[in-house]
Tab-separated table of C-alpha atoms in Angstrom:
chain	number	residue	atom	x	y	z
A	1	GLN	CA	329.751	-9.966	172.943
A	2	GLU	CA	329.931	-10.314	176.078
A	3	LYS	CA	330.515	-14.165	174.902
A	4	LEU	CA	332.813	-13.478	172.765
A	5	VAL	CA	335.360	-11.060	175.417
A	6	ASN	CA	334.321	-13.525	178.201
A	7	ASP	CA	333.938	-16.781	177.567
A	8	PRO	CA	334.579	-17.707	173.827
A	9	LEU	CA	334.195	-21.251	173.962
A	10	ALA	CA	330.678	-20.463	175.260
A	11	VAL	CA	330.098	-18.582	171.341
A	12	SER	CA	327.778	-21.515	168.904
A	13	LEU	CA	326.575	-21.725	165.544
A	14	ASP	CA	323.458	-20.564	166.403
A	15	ASP	CA	324.485	-17.185	167.958
A	16	GLY	CA	326.427	-16.192	164.273
A	17	GLU	CA	322.756	-17.463	162.845
A	18	ARG	CA	320.932	-15.486	164.973
A	19	LEU	CA	323.689	-12.114	164.325
A	20	ASP	CA	323.210	-12.800	160.618
A	21	ALA	CA	319.786	-12.336	160.814
A	22	LEU	CA	319.908	-9.222	162.774
A	23	VAL	CA	322.277	-6.923	160.324
A	24	ILE	CA	319.663	-9.050	157.461
A	25	GLU	CA	317.081	-6.930	159.121
A	26	ALA	CA	319.527	-3.471	159.905
A	27	ALA	CA	320.761	-3.808	156.695
A	28	ALA	CA	316.684	-3.947	155.567
A	29	GLN	CA	315.870	-0.880	157.243
A	30	VAL	CA	319.093	1.007	156.159
A	31	ALA	CA	317.816	0.906	152.457
A	32	SER	CA	314.223	1.546	153.252
A	33	MET	CA	315.282	4.415	154.922
A	34	ARG	CA	317.392	5.011	152.256
A	35	THR	CA	314.746	4.589	149.295
A	36	GLY	CA	312.681	7.085	151.645
A	37	TYR	CA	315.306	9.863	152.032
A	38	GLU	CA	315.916	9.290	148.211
A	39	ARG	CA	312.073	9.425	146.990
A	40	LEU	CA	311.346	12.352	149.747
A	41	ASP	CA	311.185	14.987	146.952
A	42	ASP	CA	309.514	13.371	143.994
A	43	ASP	CA	306.156	11.384	146.456
A	44	LEU	CA	305.740	15.145	148.329
A	45	ALA	CA	305.187	16.856	144.087
A	46	GLY	CA	303.364	13.918	143.129
A	47	THR	CA	300.702	15.147	146.088
A	48	GLU	CA	299.233	17.819	144.029
A	49	GLN	CA	298.447	15.447	141.437
A	50	THR	CA	297.166	12.982	143.544
A	51	LEU	CA	294.551	14.710	145.366
A	52	ALA	CA	292.888	16.660	141.893
A	53	SER	CA	292.549	13.284	140.602
A	54	LEU	CA	290.486	12.146	143.678
A	55	ARG	CA	288.884	15.292	143.274
A	56	LEU	CA	287.875	13.717	140.430
A	57	LEU	CA	287.067	10.141	140.987
A	58	ARG	CA	285.261	11.977	143.819
A	59	ALA	CA	282.757	14.341	141.014
A	60	ARG	CA	282.790	10.942	138.411
A	61	ALA	CA	281.319	8.568	141.493
A	62	GLU	CA	279.051	10.996	142.932
A	63	ALA	CA	277.556	11.956	139.135
A	64	ALA	CA	277.189	8.423	139.003
A	65	GLY	CA	274.905	8.469	141.523
A	66	ARG	CA	272.538	10.862	139.606
A	67	GLU	CA	272.640	9.615	136.736
A	68	ALA	CA	271.185	5.842	137.567
A	69	GLU	CA	268.522	7.227	140.496
A	70	ALA	CA	267.456	9.598	136.900
A	71	LYS	CA	267.382	7.011	134.081
A	72	VAL	CA	266.795	4.076	136.334
A	73	LEU	CA	263.519	2.790	137.913
A	74	ASP	CA	263.797	2.320	141.625
A	75	PRO	CA	268.388	1.784	141.546
A	76	VAL	CA	269.260	-0.809	143.210
A	77	GLY	CA	272.991	-0.872	144.739
A	78	LEU	CA	273.992	2.334	145.475
A	79	VAL	CA	275.930	3.768	147.520
A	80	GLN	CA	276.735	7.155	148.894
A	81	VAL	CA	279.569	9.182	148.683
A	82	PRO	CA	282.095	11.026	151.113
A	83	SER	CA	281.703	14.577	151.374
A	84	ILE	CA	283.153	16.960	149.533
A	85	ALA	CA	284.905	18.178	152.814
A	86	VAL	CA	286.854	14.478	153.176
A	87	LEU	CA	288.780	16.652	151.025
A	88	ASP	CA	288.248	19.955	151.050
A	89	GLY	CA	287.097	20.783	154.229
A	90	ALA	CA	288.190	22.283	157.269
A	91	ASP	CA	289.777	18.821	158.293
A	92	GLY	CA	290.623	17.235	154.545
A	93	LEU	CA	292.976	15.836	152.955
A	94	ALA	CA	294.156	19.159	151.062
A	95	HIS	CA	294.295	20.753	154.684
A	96	ARG	CA	296.488	17.845	155.483
A	97	LEU	CA	298.078	18.288	152.957
A	98	ASP	CA	299.585	22.456	153.650
A	99	GLN	CA	300.976	20.979	156.794
A	100	VAL	CA	303.195	17.705	154.957
A	101	LEU	CA	304.115	20.357	152.603
A	102	ALA	CA	305.116	23.450	155.101
A	103	PRO	CA	305.497	21.163	158.954
A	104	SER	CA	306.206	24.241	161.605
A	105	GLY	CA	309.372	24.420	162.795
A	106	ALA	CA	312.326	22.662	161.844
A	107	ALA	CA	310.715	19.507	160.740
A	108	SER	CA	313.348	16.530	159.744
A	109	TRP	CA	313.225	14.806	156.864
A	110	HIS	CA	312.693	11.641	158.648
A	111	GLN	CA	309.726	13.251	160.237
A	112	ARG	CA	308.221	14.551	156.824
A	113	ARG	CA	308.559	11.873	155.686
A	114	SER	CA	306.049	9.941	157.801
A	115	MET	CA	303.854	12.707	157.148
A	116	LEU	CA	303.455	12.137	153.638
A	117	ASP	CA	303.963	8.478	154.631
A	118	SER	CA	300.638	8.423	156.642
A	119	TRP	CA	298.874	11.275	154.269
A	120	LEU	CA	299.656	9.099	151.120
A	121	ALA	CA	297.789	5.942	153.200
A	122	MET	CA	294.631	7.281	153.458
A	123	ALA	CA	294.722	8.941	150.016
A	124	ARG	CA	295.078	5.075	148.918
A	125	LYS	CA	291.923	4.074	151.408
A	126	LEU	CA	289.746	7.885	149.593
A	127	GLU	CA	290.452	6.047	146.869
A	128	THR	CA	289.391	3.075	147.168
A	129	GLN	CA	286.383	3.916	148.458
A	130	LEU	CA	285.572	6.566	146.010
A	131	GLY	CA	286.255	3.528	142.855
A	132	ARG	CA	284.476	1.107	144.752
A	133	ALA	CA	280.905	4.356	144.871
A	134	GLU	CA	282.448	4.762	141.579
A	135	ALA	CA	281.567	1.562	140.361
A	136	ALA	CA	279.144	0.773	142.342
A	137	ASN	CA	276.619	3.917	141.003
A	138	GLY	CA	277.582	2.826	137.714
A	139	GLN	CA	276.190	-0.245	137.620
A	140	PRO	CA	272.189	0.040	137.265
A	141	LEU	CA	273.562	2.146	134.068
A	142	GLN	CA	275.495	-0.538	132.868
A	143	GLN	CA	272.705	-3.072	133.040
A	144	ARG	CA	271.006	-0.996	131.138
A	145	ASP	CA	273.731	-0.523	128.694
A	146	GLU	CA	273.978	-4.697	128.269
A	147	LEU	CA	270.164	-4.910	128.297
A	148	ARG	CA	270.392	-3.206	125.194
A	149	GLY	CA	273.466	-5.205	124.102
A	150	ARG	CA	271.072	-7.725	123.961
A	151	LEU	CA	268.040	-6.557	122.436
A	152	ARG	CA	270.226	-6.102	119.489
A	153	ALA	CA	271.531	-9.288	119.281
A	154	TYR	CA	268.538	-10.441	119.175
A	155	GLN	CA	266.792	-8.121	116.272
A	156	ALA	CA	270.323	-8.998	114.995
A	157	LYS	CA	268.830	-12.499	115.235
A	158	MET	CA	265.027	-12.254	113.997
A	159	SER	CA	266.257	-11.564	110.976
A	160	ALA	CA	268.731	-13.586	110.454
A	161	THR	CA	266.090	-16.321	110.885
A	162	GLY	CA	262.952	-14.191	109.439
A	163	LYS	CA	260.792	-13.407	112.490
A	164	ALA	CA	261.221	-10.130	112.029
A	165	GLU	CA	257.984	-10.294	110.110
A	166	ASP	CA	256.676	-12.029	112.993
A	167	LEU	CA	253.802	-9.409	114.896
A	168	GLU	CA	253.787	-11.279	118.075
A	169	VAL	CA	257.020	-10.757	118.043
A	170	THR	CA	257.924	-7.476	116.762
A	171	ALA	CA	255.457	-7.095	119.407
A	172	ILE	CA	257.845	-7.933	121.883
A	173	VAL	CA	260.532	-6.476	120.521
A	174	ASP	CA	258.697	-3.235	120.437
A	175	GLN	CA	257.953	-3.101	124.469
A	176	ALA	CA	261.352	-3.731	125.095
A	177	ARG	CA	262.419	-0.883	123.197
A	178	ALA	CA	260.527	1.105	125.070
A	179	ASP	CA	261.664	-0.118	128.112
A	180	LEU	CA	264.892	-0.075	127.383
A	181	TYR	CA	264.870	2.942	126.096
A	182	THR	CA	262.236	5.375	128.235
A	183	ALA	CA	263.498	7.103	131.166
A	184	PRO	CA	262.963	5.792	134.082
A	185	THR	CA	264.111	1.927	132.745
A	186	ASP	CA	262.417	-0.098	134.873
A	187	LEU	CA	265.125	-2.655	134.536
A	188	GLU	CA	263.710	-5.756	135.739
A	189	GLN	CA	260.740	-5.779	133.639
A	190	ALA	CA	262.537	-5.265	130.947
A	191	SER	CA	265.209	-7.807	132.106
A	192	ALA	CA	261.385	-10.091	132.148
A	193	VAL	CA	260.606	-8.512	128.608
A	194	LEU	CA	264.111	-9.832	126.849
A	195	LYS	CA	263.293	-13.490	128.418
A	196	GLU	CA	260.206	-13.535	127.393
A	197	LEU	CA	261.464	-12.440	123.673
A	198	ALA	CA	263.949	-15.265	123.865
A	199	LEU	CA	262.181	-17.556	124.688
A	200	ARG	CA	260.009	-16.976	121.361
A	201	LEU	CA	263.223	-17.136	119.515
A	202	ARG	CA	264.077	-20.607	120.261
A	203	THR	CA	260.770	-21.802	119.040
């Protein structure tokens, strides 16, 4: 603006390009703010569902860990699930949500949007953490189920190849079944027995 007023000939094409870039950036910021404003009520309405989903996910992750400890011998890879206080404690997400839904004073929509975005970021981070915990804690039982599936496949192969009458092979099957259907399951031992069974079926 100074150049246009004081020295118009000093204005270059580069100045125009920089101005265009600034205008585009400002327009994008305005569009983002407009979207944030228009979605504020809908995003606020969905927070209770988000909180309920997080409680359910946490419960599933914790239950998966307990089940793995009960049904698998020395399960590896289990992770500690965050305490319920992270959701319903004094400084948990539920309490923080109350502050978002009923902010003190006459908070502007922009302040409420900022508070909500911060809460949603924490919720997404916790969701990722809980999802990983559920997957990790469910892995031992998933591995057990995969071994059970292999055993069923080997039994079908035995029937198809006539080895169901082989006493040595059926003894290995009995051992594998006992390992896989008795709690707590020793996954390493069951896997070793299945490898022996696979070797016998190849010969």
